[in-house]
Amino acid sequence: MTSSRGALSRFHAVIPAGGVGSRLWPLSRADAPKFLHDLSGSGHSLLRDTWDRLVPLAGEGRIMVVTGRAHRSAVEAQLPHLGDANIVLEAEPRDSTVAIALAAAILVRREPDVIIGSFAADHIIGRLPLFEHAVTEAIEVADAGYIATIGIKPTSPSTGFGYIRQGEPLGVANAPGGRSVQSFVEKPDLATARGYLHDGGYLWNASMFISRADVLLDQLGETKPELLAQLRELAAAWDDPVTRGPAVDRIWPHLEKVAIDYSVAEPAAAAGRMAVVPGLFDWDDVGDFASLAKVNSGGRKTDLAILGEHARVLADAASGIVVSQTSRVISLIGVKDIVVVDTPDALLVTTTENAQRVKSVVDALKLTGGGNVL
C-alpha cells in the first residue's frame, strides 16, 4: 500500500562502493579502487561526485554507503558528512545483490515505507538537472509498486553495455516517462548494437535501481529465499553493536554471490514488475581506458587526455590518454589512440582498441604471483 507521505520525502539513496575495476589497472587497485580516484577532472573522486549529485535528492542524512572494511577510512575522509549509521561495511565482497538488498533490509527496519535508490560509486554523470528529473520520476514509479531502473538513451552502438528493451507507457502519475521493461539484453556484438540504436526502443542499462525496499526484498525472496532470510537476519542484528559482529561472523561466509540483475531485475521483468525511466543525461561507467579517454577529451578522437596532478607529458601528433602518478617525463610522438598509465611500480602501455584486454593482464598477474602490484 502506498504511504500517505510524499514519495520523495521517503527516498533514501544507497551507494554500493565496491569492485576493483580491473580494466583500469594499474591505476585502480584493491587498496585504491577506481571510485576513490578523480577520473573526470572534477577535483573530487568519483565517490564524492556521486554523493554530491544525490544530496539534492535525498539530503546528507539519507545516503547510505556500502563498502569494504578496508576502504572505511578513505570513504569517511572523502565523505565527512556520512553518518556512522549510514556506512555498511562488508566483511568480504559478495556482489551487488548482497550490497543493495542488505541496505534495503536495514533501512526497511528503520523506516517501513522507505523507497531506496541504488547508484554505483564509480560512474560519471553530466547534465545533472536531467539526472535529478529522471530519478524523481523513477521514485514515483517505485511508489506505484514497480522496481524501477533508469535506462540511458544510447548515443552510439556501444558493445560495452547491456541494454534494456522498453515496453508500453505505465501511466503513473507524475512519471510520464515510465515504461514497462520487456527484457534485459546482454552486451551485444556491433551489428546487433547498431540495430538497437536504429530501432530506438532500447536503452543502455546503467544498473540504477529504485524501489520500495519491501517490494525489492519480496522480489528477491521469490528467486533467492535462503539469501533473503540470511540478509533479514543480518539486518535484525545490524543496529545493535553487541549482536552485529557475531551475526556477520556467522552468516557472511555463507552469503551467495550473485548480481542483482539476475536475482531481482530479470525475474521482475519476466513477471511484469520492472519499469524503466529513460535518462537523457550524460553517463559513462568508465569501464576501461578507452571510455576514460573519451570522457576526458570531450569526445574528440584527435586529442590526448592527460590525468595526473604532476603529469609531465610532451606530445606531438599523438592521441589517446596518459595517466601519470610519477614525476617521469613521458614523450609521445606520432602515436594514435595510445594508452599510457605510469605508476611508481607498474607501467601499462596499450591502445584504446585493446583497452578491454587489460583485465587479462590482471588475471595473469594473479596466476603468476604478481599480486603485490594488484
mmCIF file of C-alpha atoms in Angstrom:
data_model
loop_
_atom_site.group_PDB
_atom_site.id
_atom_site.type_symbol
_atom_site.label_atom_id
_atom_site.label_comp_id
_atom_site.label_asym_id
_atom_site.label_seq_id
_atom_site.Cartn_x
_atom_site.Cartn_y
_atom_site.Cartn_z
ATOM 1 C CA MET A 1 0.000 0.000 0.000
ATOM 2 C CA THR A 2 1.321 3.434 -0.948
ATOM 3 C CA SER A 3 2.195 5.657 2.026
ATOM 4 C CA SER A 4 0.404 8.939 2.597
ATOM 5 C CA ARG A 5 3.800 10.659 2.820
ATOM 6 C CA GLY A 6 5.216 12.042 -0.415
ATOM 7 C CA ALA A 7 7.422 9.605 -2.309
ATOM 8 C CA LEU A 8 10.467 11.891 -2.454
ATOM 9 C CA SER A 9 10.316 12.503 1.307
ATOM 10 C CA ARG A 10 10.703 8.736 1.841
ATOM 11 C CA PHE A 11 13.638 8.379 -0.543
ATOM 12 C CA HIS A 12 16.961 7.051 0.766
ATOM 13 C CA ALA A 13 19.933 6.764 -1.617
ATOM 14 C CA VAL A 14 22.334 3.799 -1.451
ATOM 15 C CA ILE A 15 25.843 3.931 -2.924
ATOM 16 C CA PRO A 16 27.453 0.500 -3.392
ATOM 17 C CA ALA A 17 31.174 1.310 -3.382
ATOM 18 C CA GLY A 18 32.889 -1.930 -4.259
ATOM 19 C CA GLY A 19 34.734 -3.636 -7.081
ATOM 20 C CA VAL A 20 38.350 -3.159 -8.081
ATOM 21 C CA GLY A 21 37.819 -2.011 -11.664
ATOM 22 C CA SER A 22 40.454 -4.371 -13.054
ATOM 23 C CA ARG A 23 40.215 -2.927 -16.573
ATOM 24 C CA LEU A 24 41.667 0.289 -15.135
ATOM 25 C CA TRP A 25 44.785 -1.389 -13.701
ATOM 26 C CA PRO A 26 47.380 -0.253 -12.651
ATOM 27 C CA LEU A 27 45.529 2.939 -11.700
ATOM 28 C CA SER A 28 42.708 1.091 -9.937
ATOM 29 C CA ARG A 29 43.809 -1.500 -7.381
ATOM 30 C CA ALA A 30 42.423 -3.461 -4.473
ATOM 31 C CA ASP A 31 43.583 -0.878 -1.930
ATOM 32 C CA ALA A 32 42.633 2.103 -4.130
ATOM 33 C CA PRO A 33 39.710 1.137 -6.404
ATOM 34 C CA LYS A 34 38.507 3.467 -9.129
ATOM 35 C CA PHE A 35 35.737 5.083 -7.087
ATOM 36 C CA LEU A 36 38.398 6.663 -4.856
ATOM 37 C CA HIS A 37 40.079 8.396 -7.821
ATOM 38 C CA ASP A 38 39.323 11.618 -9.665
ATOM 39 C CA LEU A 39 38.797 10.294 -13.186
ATOM 40 C CA SER A 40 36.688 13.140 -14.548
ATOM 41 C CA GLY A 41 38.891 16.123 -13.774
ATOM 42 C CA SER A 42 36.278 17.467 -11.335
ATOM 43 C CA GLY A 43 38.774 17.780 -8.497
ATOM 44 C CA HIS A 44 36.904 15.129 -6.494
ATOM 45 C CA SER A 45 36.803 11.350 -6.517
ATOM 46 C CA LEU A 46 34.026 9.529 -8.358
ATOM 47 C CA LEU A 47 32.596 8.595 -4.950
ATOM 48 C CA ARG A 48 32.432 12.230 -3.812
ATOM 49 C CA ASP A 49 30.855 13.251 -7.130
ATOM 50 C CA THR A 50 28.201 10.540 -6.638
ATOM 51 C CA TRP A 51 27.470 11.815 -3.121
ATOM 52 C CA ASP A 52 27.242 15.423 -4.309
ATOM 53 C CA ARG A 53 24.659 14.680 -7.005
ATOM 54 C CA LEU A 54 22.497 12.647 -4.603
ATOM 55 C CA VAL A 55 22.414 15.216 -1.784
ATOM 56 C CA PRO A 56 19.845 17.450 -3.568
ATOM 57 C CA LEU A 57 17.543 14.422 -3.930
ATOM 58 C CA ALA A 58 17.973 12.671 -0.584
ATOM 59 C CA GLY A 59 19.790 15.007 1.795
ATOM 60 C CA GLU A 60 23.059 14.235 3.584
ATOM 61 C CA GLY A 61 21.359 12.242 6.324
ATOM 62 C CA ARG A 62 19.630 9.875 3.906
ATOM 63 C CA ILE A 63 22.555 8.493 1.904
ATOM 64 C CA MET A 64 23.982 5.073 2.797
ATOM 65 C CA VAL A 65 27.341 3.799 1.526
ATOM 66 C CA VAL A 66 28.061 0.070 1.328
ATOM 67 C CA THR A 67 31.786 -0.611 1.061
ATOM 68 C CA GLY A 68 34.566 -2.949 2.163
ATOM 69 C CA ARG A 69 36.136 -2.751 5.604
ATOM 70 C CA ALA A 70 39.492 -1.873 4.038
ATOM 71 C CA HIS A 71 38.046 1.290 2.478
ATOM 72 C CA ARG A 72 36.319 2.697 5.550
ATOM 73 C CA SER A 73 38.947 5.346 6.348
ATOM 74 C CA ALA A 74 39.189 6.563 2.755
ATOM 75 C CA VAL A 75 35.401 6.700 2.358
ATOM 76 C CA GLU A 76 34.904 8.594 5.607
ATOM 77 C CA ALA A 77 37.699 11.034 4.705
ATOM 78 C CA GLN A 78 36.059 11.800 1.363
ATOM 79 C CA LEU A 79 32.525 11.961 2.809
ATOM 80 C CA PRO A 80 32.826 13.829 6.132
ATOM 81 C CA HIS A 81 29.036 14.188 6.450
ATOM 82 C CA LEU A 82 28.346 10.459 6.137
ATOM 83 C CA GLY A 83 26.767 9.330 9.410
ATOM 84 C CA ASP A 84 28.001 6.266 11.287
ATOM 85 C CA ALA A 85 24.617 4.581 10.913
ATOM 86 C CA ASN A 86 24.778 5.052 7.166
ATOM 87 C CA ILE A 87 28.025 3.249 6.414
ATOM 88 C CA VAL A 88 27.660 -0.504 5.936
ATOM 89 C CA LEU A 89 30.941 -2.409 5.933
ATOM 90 C CA GLU A 90 31.154 -5.687 4.053
ATOM 91 C CA ALA A 91 33.304 -8.403 5.590
ATOM 92 C CA GLU A 92 34.112 -9.637 2.063
ATOM 93 C CA PRO A 93 32.733 -8.689 -1.370
ATOM 94 C CA ARG A 94 29.516 -10.572 -2.152
ATOM 95 C CA ASP A 95 28.367 -8.837 -5.385
ATOM 96 C CA SER A 96 25.550 -6.369 -5.912
ATOM 97 C CA THR A 97 22.591 -8.364 -4.558
ATOM 98 C CA VAL A 98 24.040 -8.520 -1.062
ATOM 99 C CA ALA A 99 25.202 -4.898 -1.124
ATOM 100 C CA ILE A 100 21.839 -3.487 -2.220
ATOM 101 C CA ALA A 101 19.459 -5.918 -0.537
ATOM 102 C CA LEU A 102 21.273 -5.720 2.811
ATOM 103 C CA ALA A 103 20.944 -1.944 2.692
ATOM 104 C CA ALA A 104 17.244 -2.362 1.872
ATOM 105 C CA ALA A 105 16.757 -4.822 4.744
ATOM 106 C CA ILE A 106 18.458 -2.480 7.224
ATOM 107 C CA LEU A 107 16.567 0.599 6.048
ATOM 108 C CA VAL A 108 13.131 -1.031 5.946
ATOM 109 C CA ARG A 109 13.515 -1.948 9.634
ATOM 110 C CA ARG A 110 14.222 1.688 10.411
ATOM 111 C CA GLU A 111 11.535 3.068 8.099
ATOM 112 C CA PRO A 112 8.946 0.560 6.809
ATOM 113 C CA ASP A 113 7.752 2.685 3.864
ATOM 114 C CA VAL A 114 11.224 3.726 2.674
ATOM 115 C CA ILE A 115 11.984 3.968 -1.058
ATOM 116 C CA ILE A 116 15.606 3.207 -1.891
ATOM 117 C CA GLY A 117 17.676 4.066 -4.929
ATOM 118 C CA SER A 118 20.979 2.356 -5.709
ATOM 119 C CA PHE A 119 23.621 4.324 -7.632
ATOM 120 C CA ALA A 120 27.123 2.993 -8.297
ATOM 121 C CA ALA A 121 30.006 4.954 -6.804
ATOM 122 C CA ASP A 122 32.149 4.884 -9.936
ATOM 123 C CA HIS A 123 30.064 6.380 -12.758
ATOM 124 C CA ILE A 124 30.478 9.778 -14.413
ATOM 125 C CA ILE A 125 27.262 11.745 -14.956
ATOM 126 C CA GLY A 126 26.687 15.102 -16.613
ATOM 127 C CA ARG A 127 23.726 17.440 -17.103
ATOM 128 C CA LEU A 128 22.606 16.949 -13.521
ATOM 129 C CA PRO A 129 19.159 18.592 -13.812
ATOM 130 C CA LEU A 130 18.218 15.819 -16.263
ATOM 131 C CA PHE A 131 19.588 13.225 -13.841
ATOM 132 C CA GLU A 132 17.507 14.635 -10.993
ATOM 133 C CA HIS A 133 14.412 14.686 -13.210
ATOM 134 C CA ALA A 134 14.838 11.023 -14.172
ATOM 135 C CA VAL A 135 15.424 9.913 -10.567
ATOM 136 C CA THR A 136 12.391 11.858 -9.367
ATOM 137 C CA GLU A 137 10.206 10.124 -11.971
ATOM 138 C CA ALA A 138 11.689 6.739 -11.032
ATOM 139 C CA ILE A 139 10.818 7.385 -7.374
ATOM 140 C CA GLU A 140 7.172 7.973 -8.355
ATOM 141 C CA VAL A 141 7.191 4.763 -10.429
ATOM 142 C CA ALA A 142 8.669 2.873 -7.466
ATOM 143 C CA ASP A 143 5.987 4.244 -5.169
ATOM 144 C CA ALA A 144 3.400 2.735 -7.521
ATOM 145 C CA GLY A 145 4.827 -0.718 -6.719
ATOM 146 C CA TYR A 146 7.306 -1.277 -9.543
ATOM 147 C CA ILE A 147 11.032 -1.918 -9.338
ATOM 148 C CA ALA A 148 12.339 0.916 -11.480
ATOM 149 C CA THR A 149 15.590 1.392 -13.311
ATOM 150 C CA ILE A 150 16.953 4.296 -15.314
ATOM 151 C CA GLY A 151 17.970 3.479 -18.871
ATOM 152 C CA ILE A 152 20.306 5.774 -20.771
ATOM 153 C CA LYS A 153 19.351 6.885 -24.262
ATOM 154 C CA PRO A 154 22.171 5.481 -26.441
ATOM 155 C CA THR A 155 24.413 7.897 -28.292
ATOM 156 C CA SER A 156 26.380 5.208 -30.145
ATOM 157 C CA PRO A 157 26.146 1.466 -30.933
ATOM 158 C CA SER A 158 28.137 0.532 -27.838
ATOM 159 C CA THR A 159 29.100 -3.108 -27.315
ATOM 160 C CA GLY A 160 30.343 -2.408 -23.781
ATOM 161 C CA PHE A 161 26.935 -2.027 -22.109
ATOM 162 C CA GLY A 162 23.908 -4.214 -21.560
ATOM 163 C CA TYR A 163 20.605 -2.949 -22.963
ATOM 164 C CA ILE A 164 17.005 -2.613 -21.792
ATOM 165 C CA ARG A 165 14.143 -3.218 -24.187
ATOM 166 C CA GLN A 166 11.344 -0.780 -23.416
ATOM 167 C CA GLY A 167 7.671 -1.723 -23.348
ATOM 168 C CA GLU A 168 4.483 0.309 -23.086
ATOM 169 C CA PRO A 169 3.958 3.504 -21.046
ATOM 170 C CA LEU A 170 2.816 2.801 -17.482
ATOM 171 C CA GLY A 171 0.616 5.837 -16.984
ATOM 172 C CA VAL A 172 1.967 6.544 -13.497
ATOM 173 C CA ALA A 173 1.044 9.991 -12.190
ATOM 174 C CA ASN A 174 3.965 12.455 -12.156
ATOM 175 C CA ALA A 175 6.101 9.997 -14.132
ATOM 176 C CA PRO A 176 5.169 10.326 -17.813
ATOM 177 C CA GLY A 177 8.443 8.729 -18.911
ATOM 178 C CA GLY A 178 7.851 5.463 -17.026
ATOM 179 C CA ARG A 179 7.524 2.408 -19.239
ATOM 180 C CA SER A 180 7.436 -1.321 -18.676
ATOM 181 C CA VAL A 181 10.588 -3.380 -19.251
ATOM 182 C CA GLN A 182 10.160 -6.118 -21.834
ATOM 183 C CA SER A 183 13.590 -7.624 -21.265
ATOM 184 C CA PHE A 184 17.219 -7.071 -20.364
ATOM 185 C CA VAL A 185 19.738 -7.825 -23.095
ATOM 186 C CA GLU A 186 23.373 -8.812 -22.559
ATOM 187 C CA LYS A 187 26.220 -6.891 -24.212
ATOM 188 C CA PRO A 188 25.655 -7.268 -27.975
ATOM 189 C CA ASP A 189 28.019 -7.513 -30.923
ATOM 190 C CA LEU A 190 28.462 -4.425 -33.082
ATOM 191 C CA ALA A 191 25.879 -5.344 -35.721
ATOM 192 C CA THR A 192 23.246 -6.025 -33.060
ATOM 193 C CA ALA A 193 24.099 -2.806 -31.209
ATOM 194 C CA ARG A 194 23.628 -0.859 -34.438
ATOM 195 C CA GLY A 195 20.234 -2.483 -34.824
ATOM 196 C CA TYR A 196 19.273 -1.458 -31.281
ATOM 197 C CA LEU A 197 20.324 2.130 -31.961
ATOM 198 C CA HIS A 198 18.311 2.247 -35.193
ATOM 199 C CA ASP A 199 15.286 0.650 -33.511
ATOM 200 C CA GLY A 200 15.073 3.380 -30.875
ATOM 201 C CA GLY A 201 13.354 1.144 -28.337
ATOM 202 C CA TYR A 202 16.484 0.137 -26.463
ATOM 203 C CA LEU A 203 18.324 1.907 -23.652
ATOM 204 C CA TRP A 204 21.700 1.307 -22.050
ATOM 205 C CA ASN A 205 21.472 -0.479 -18.716
ATOM 206 C CA ALA A 206 23.145 1.803 -16.159
ATOM 207 C CA SER A 207 22.391 -0.516 -13.202
ATOM 208 C CA MET A 208 20.486 2.126 -11.252
ATOM 209 C CA PHE A 209 17.610 0.595 -9.284
ATOM 210 C CA ILE A 210 14.855 2.469 -7.434
ATOM 211 C CA SER A 211 12.221 0.578 -5.462
ATOM 212 C CA ARG A 212 10.240 0.453 -2.273
ATOM 213 C CA ALA A 213 12.524 -1.579 -0.041
ATOM 214 C CA ASP A 214 9.766 -4.056 0.840
ATOM 215 C CA VAL A 215 8.969 -4.647 -2.851
ATOM 216 C CA LEU A 216 12.624 -5.298 -3.718
ATOM 217 C CA LEU A 217 13.040 -7.723 -0.829
ATOM 218 C CA ASP A 218 9.824 -9.576 -1.671
ATOM 219 C CA GLN A 219 11.053 -9.997 -5.254
ATOM 220 C CA LEU A 220 14.400 -11.328 -4.033
ATOM 221 C CA GLY A 221 12.557 -13.787 -1.813
ATOM 222 C CA GLU A 222 10.861 -15.329 -4.842
ATOM 223 C CA THR A 223 14.145 -16.267 -6.503
ATOM 224 C CA LYS A 224 16.611 -16.450 -3.591
ATOM 225 C CA PRO A 225 14.605 -17.223 -0.409
ATOM 226 C CA GLU A 226 17.595 -18.511 1.542
ATOM 227 C CA LEU A 227 19.650 -15.414 0.735
ATOM 228 C CA LEU A 228 16.758 -13.157 1.756
ATOM 229 C CA ALA A 229 16.404 -14.983 5.086
ATOM 230 C CA GLN A 230 20.129 -14.529 5.758
ATOM 231 C CA LEU A 231 20.007 -10.821 4.922
ATOM 232 C CA ARG A 232 16.963 -10.260 7.129
ATOM 233 C CA GLU A 233 18.783 -11.984 9.993
ATOM 234 C CA LEU A 234 21.809 -9.739 9.448
ATOM 235 C CA ALA A 235 19.618 -6.637 9.296
ATOM 236 C CA ALA A 236 17.890 -7.563 12.550
ATOM 237 C CA ALA A 237 21.267 -7.566 14.298
ATOM 238 C CA TRP A 238 22.848 -4.657 12.418
ATOM 239 C CA ASP A 239 21.901 -1.658 14.552
ATOM 240 C CA ASP A 240 22.978 -3.301 17.808
ATOM 241 C CA PRO A 241 26.783 -3.206 18.211
ATOM 242 C CA VAL A 242 26.614 -6.211 20.529
ATOM 243 C CA THR A 243 24.822 -8.509 18.063
ATOM 244 C CA ARG A 244 26.189 -7.271 14.735
ATOM 245 C CA GLY A 245 29.677 -8.782 14.927
ATOM 246 C CA PRO A 246 28.603 -12.319 15.848
ATOM 247 C CA ALA A 247 25.859 -12.236 13.179
ATOM 248 C CA VAL A 248 28.331 -11.153 10.493
ATOM 249 C CA ASP A 249 30.841 -13.843 11.532
ATOM 250 C CA ARG A 250 28.135 -16.496 11.440
ATOM 251 C CA ILE A 251 26.263 -15.524 8.279
ATOM 252 C CA TRP A 252 28.586 -13.624 5.938
ATOM 253 C CA PRO A 253 30.771 -16.535 4.738
ATOM 254 C CA HIS A 254 27.650 -18.342 3.508
ATOM 255 C CA LEU A 255 26.083 -15.472 1.512
ATOM 256 C CA GLU A 256 25.660 -16.241 -2.175
ATOM 257 C CA LYS A 257 27.497 -14.090 -4.702
ATOM 258 C CA VAL A 258 25.016 -13.004 -7.372
ATOM 259 C CA ALA A 259 24.421 -9.830 -9.347
ATOM 260 C CA ILE A 260 21.129 -8.058 -8.686
ATOM 261 C CA ASP A 261 20.396 -8.128 -12.418
ATOM 262 C CA TYR A 262 19.955 -11.918 -12.156
ATOM 263 C CA SER A 263 18.420 -12.180 -8.681
ATOM 264 C CA VAL A 264 15.910 -9.333 -8.931
ATOM 265 C CA ALA A 265 15.793 -7.329 -12.172
ATOM 266 C CA GLU A 266 15.409 -10.065 -14.782
ATOM 267 C CA PRO A 267 12.843 -12.092 -12.771
ATOM 268 C CA ALA A 268 10.902 -8.881 -12.046
ATOM 269 C CA ALA A 269 10.858 -8.027 -15.753
ATOM 270 C CA ALA A 270 9.563 -11.500 -16.608
ATOM 271 C CA ALA A 271 6.774 -11.028 -14.039
ATOM 272 C CA GLY A 272 5.808 -7.566 -15.350
ATOM 273 C CA ARG A 273 7.058 -5.781 -12.233
ATOM 274 C CA MET A 274 10.026 -3.964 -13.760
ATOM 275 C CA ALA A 275 9.844 -0.412 -15.078
ATOM 276 C CA VAL A 276 12.299 1.905 -16.808
ATOM 277 C CA VAL A 277 12.574 5.677 -16.963
ATOM 278 C CA PRO A 278 14.669 6.971 -19.885
ATOM 279 C CA GLY A 279 17.556 9.182 -18.815
ATOM 280 C CA LEU A 280 18.694 11.931 -21.168
ATOM 281 C CA PHE A 281 21.704 12.940 -19.070
ATOM 282 C CA ASP A 282 25.319 12.181 -19.963
ATOM 283 C CA TRP A 283 26.525 8.917 -18.452
ATOM 284 C CA ASP A 284 29.561 6.657 -18.585
ATOM 285 C CA ASP A 285 30.566 3.802 -16.297
ATOM 286 C CA VAL A 286 34.256 4.403 -17.110
ATOM 287 C CA GLY A 287 34.756 0.704 -17.598
ATOM 288 C CA ASP A 288 38.143 0.928 -19.323
ATOM 289 C CA PHE A 289 40.772 3.379 -20.508
ATOM 290 C CA ALA A 290 39.027 3.886 -23.855
ATOM 291 C CA SER A 291 35.960 5.302 -22.113
ATOM 292 C CA LEU A 292 38.189 7.273 -19.741
ATOM 293 C CA ALA A 293 39.975 8.830 -22.733
ATOM 294 C CA LYS A 294 36.639 9.737 -24.325
ATOM 295 C CA VAL A 295 35.287 11.308 -21.149
ATOM 296 C CA ASN A 296 38.378 13.435 -20.619
ATOM 297 C CA SER A 297 38.771 14.547 -24.237
ATOM 298 C CA GLY A 298 35.187 15.709 -24.627
ATOM 299 C CA GLY A 299 34.565 13.007 -27.222
ATOM 300 C CA ARG A 300 37.161 14.366 -29.661
ATOM 301 C CA LYS A 301 39.138 11.489 -31.151
ATOM 302 C CA THR A 302 42.188 13.579 -32.068
ATOM 303 C CA ASP A 303 43.020 14.799 -28.557
ATOM 304 C CA LEU A 304 45.370 13.473 -25.936
ATOM 305 C CA ALA A 305 43.776 13.354 -22.483
ATOM 306 C CA ILE A 306 46.201 13.791 -19.589
ATOM 307 C CA LEU A 307 45.374 12.870 -15.986
ATOM 308 C CA GLY A 308 47.679 13.326 -13.022
ATOM 309 C CA GLU A 309 48.348 16.295 -10.770
ATOM 310 C CA HIS A 310 52.066 16.327 -11.586
ATOM 311 C CA ALA A 311 51.981 14.746 -15.045
ATOM 312 C CA ARG A 312 54.871 15.759 -17.316
ATOM 313 C CA VAL A 313 53.869 14.904 -20.871
ATOM 314 C CA LEU A 314 55.361 16.062 -24.170
ATOM 315 C CA ALA A 315 53.278 15.139 -27.199
ATOM 316 C CA ASP A 316 53.494 15.675 -30.949
ATOM 317 C CA ALA A 317 50.738 14.336 -33.228
ATOM 318 C CA ALA A 318 49.570 11.941 -30.518
ATOM 319 C CA SER A 319 46.092 10.963 -29.331
ATOM 320 C CA GLY A 320 44.691 8.789 -26.564
ATOM 321 C CA ILE A 321 45.249 9.112 -22.837
ATOM 322 C CA VAL A 322 48.116 9.383 -20.388
ATOM 323 C CA VAL A 323 47.621 8.786 -16.669
ATOM 324 C CA SER A 324 50.679 9.640 -14.610
ATOM 325 C CA GLN A 325 51.311 9.159 -10.912
ATOM 326 C CA THR A 326 55.062 9.820 -11.166
ATOM 327 C CA SER A 327 57.332 12.760 -11.985
ATOM 328 C CA ARG A 328 58.726 10.923 -15.002
ATOM 329 C CA VAL A 329 58.699 12.787 -18.325
ATOM 330 C CA ILE A 330 56.549 10.918 -20.849
ATOM 331 C CA SER A 331 57.092 11.790 -24.505
ATOM 332 C CA LEU A 332 54.701 10.650 -27.237
ATOM 333 C CA ILE A 333 55.399 11.260 -30.919
ATOM 334 C CA GLY A 334 53.151 10.226 -33.791
ATOM 335 C CA VAL A 335 51.127 7.612 -31.907
ATOM 336 C CA LYS A 336 47.365 7.349 -32.218
ATOM 337 C CA ASP A 337 44.862 6.129 -29.622
ATOM 338 C CA ILE A 338 47.648 5.312 -27.164
ATOM 339 C CA VAL A 339 47.072 4.428 -23.519
ATOM 340 C CA VAL A 340 49.943 5.041 -21.091
ATOM 341 C CA VAL A 341 49.437 4.525 -17.353
ATOM 342 C CA ASP A 342 52.559 5.259 -15.337
ATOM 343 C CA THR A 343 52.603 4.417 -11.629
ATOM 344 C CA PRO A 344 55.570 4.041 -9.261
ATOM 345 C CA ASP A 345 55.607 0.232 -9.509
ATOM 346 C CA ALA A 346 53.809 -0.645 -12.747
ATOM 347 C CA LEU A 347 53.596 0.677 -16.306
ATOM 348 C CA LEU A 348 50.824 -0.085 -18.776
ATOM 349 C CA VAL A 349 51.058 0.667 -22.496
ATOM 350 C CA THR A 350 48.235 -0.325 -24.834
ATOM 351 C CA THR A 351 45.742 1.247 -27.226
ATOM 352 C CA THR A 352 42.140 2.292 -26.745
ATOM 353 C CA GLU A 353 41.105 -0.505 -29.128
ATOM 354 C CA ASN A 354 42.612 -3.077 -26.772
ATOM 355 C CA ALA A 355 41.536 -1.425 -23.527
ATOM 356 C CA GLN A 356 39.103 -4.223 -22.622
ATOM 357 C CA ARG A 357 42.008 -6.692 -22.598
ATOM 358 C CA VAL A 358 43.684 -5.075 -19.587
ATOM 359 C CA LYS A 359 41.679 -7.391 -17.340
ATOM 360 C CA SER A 360 43.582 -10.352 -18.832
ATOM 361 C CA VAL A 361 46.846 -8.818 -17.568
ATOM 362 C CA VAL A 362 45.355 -8.648 -14.075
ATOM 363 C CA ASP A 363 44.250 -12.287 -14.337
ATOM 364 C CA ALA A 364 47.748 -13.286 -15.484
ATOM 365 C CA LEU A 365 49.366 -11.444 -12.587
ATOM 366 C CA LYS A 366 47.120 -13.289 -10.148
ATOM 367 C CA LEU A 367 48.200 -16.637 -11.620
ATOM 368 C CA THR A 368 51.912 -15.803 -11.738
ATOM 369 C CA GLY A 369 52.274 -14.418 -8.252
ATOM 370 C CA GLY A 370 52.223 -10.739 -9.155
ATOM 371 C CA GLY A 371 49.646 -9.885 -6.518
ATOM 372 C CA ASN A 372 51.932 -7.255 -4.947
ATOM 373 C CA VAL A 373 51.005 -4.818 -7.747
ATOM 374 C CA LEU A 374 47.275 -5.581 -7.716
#
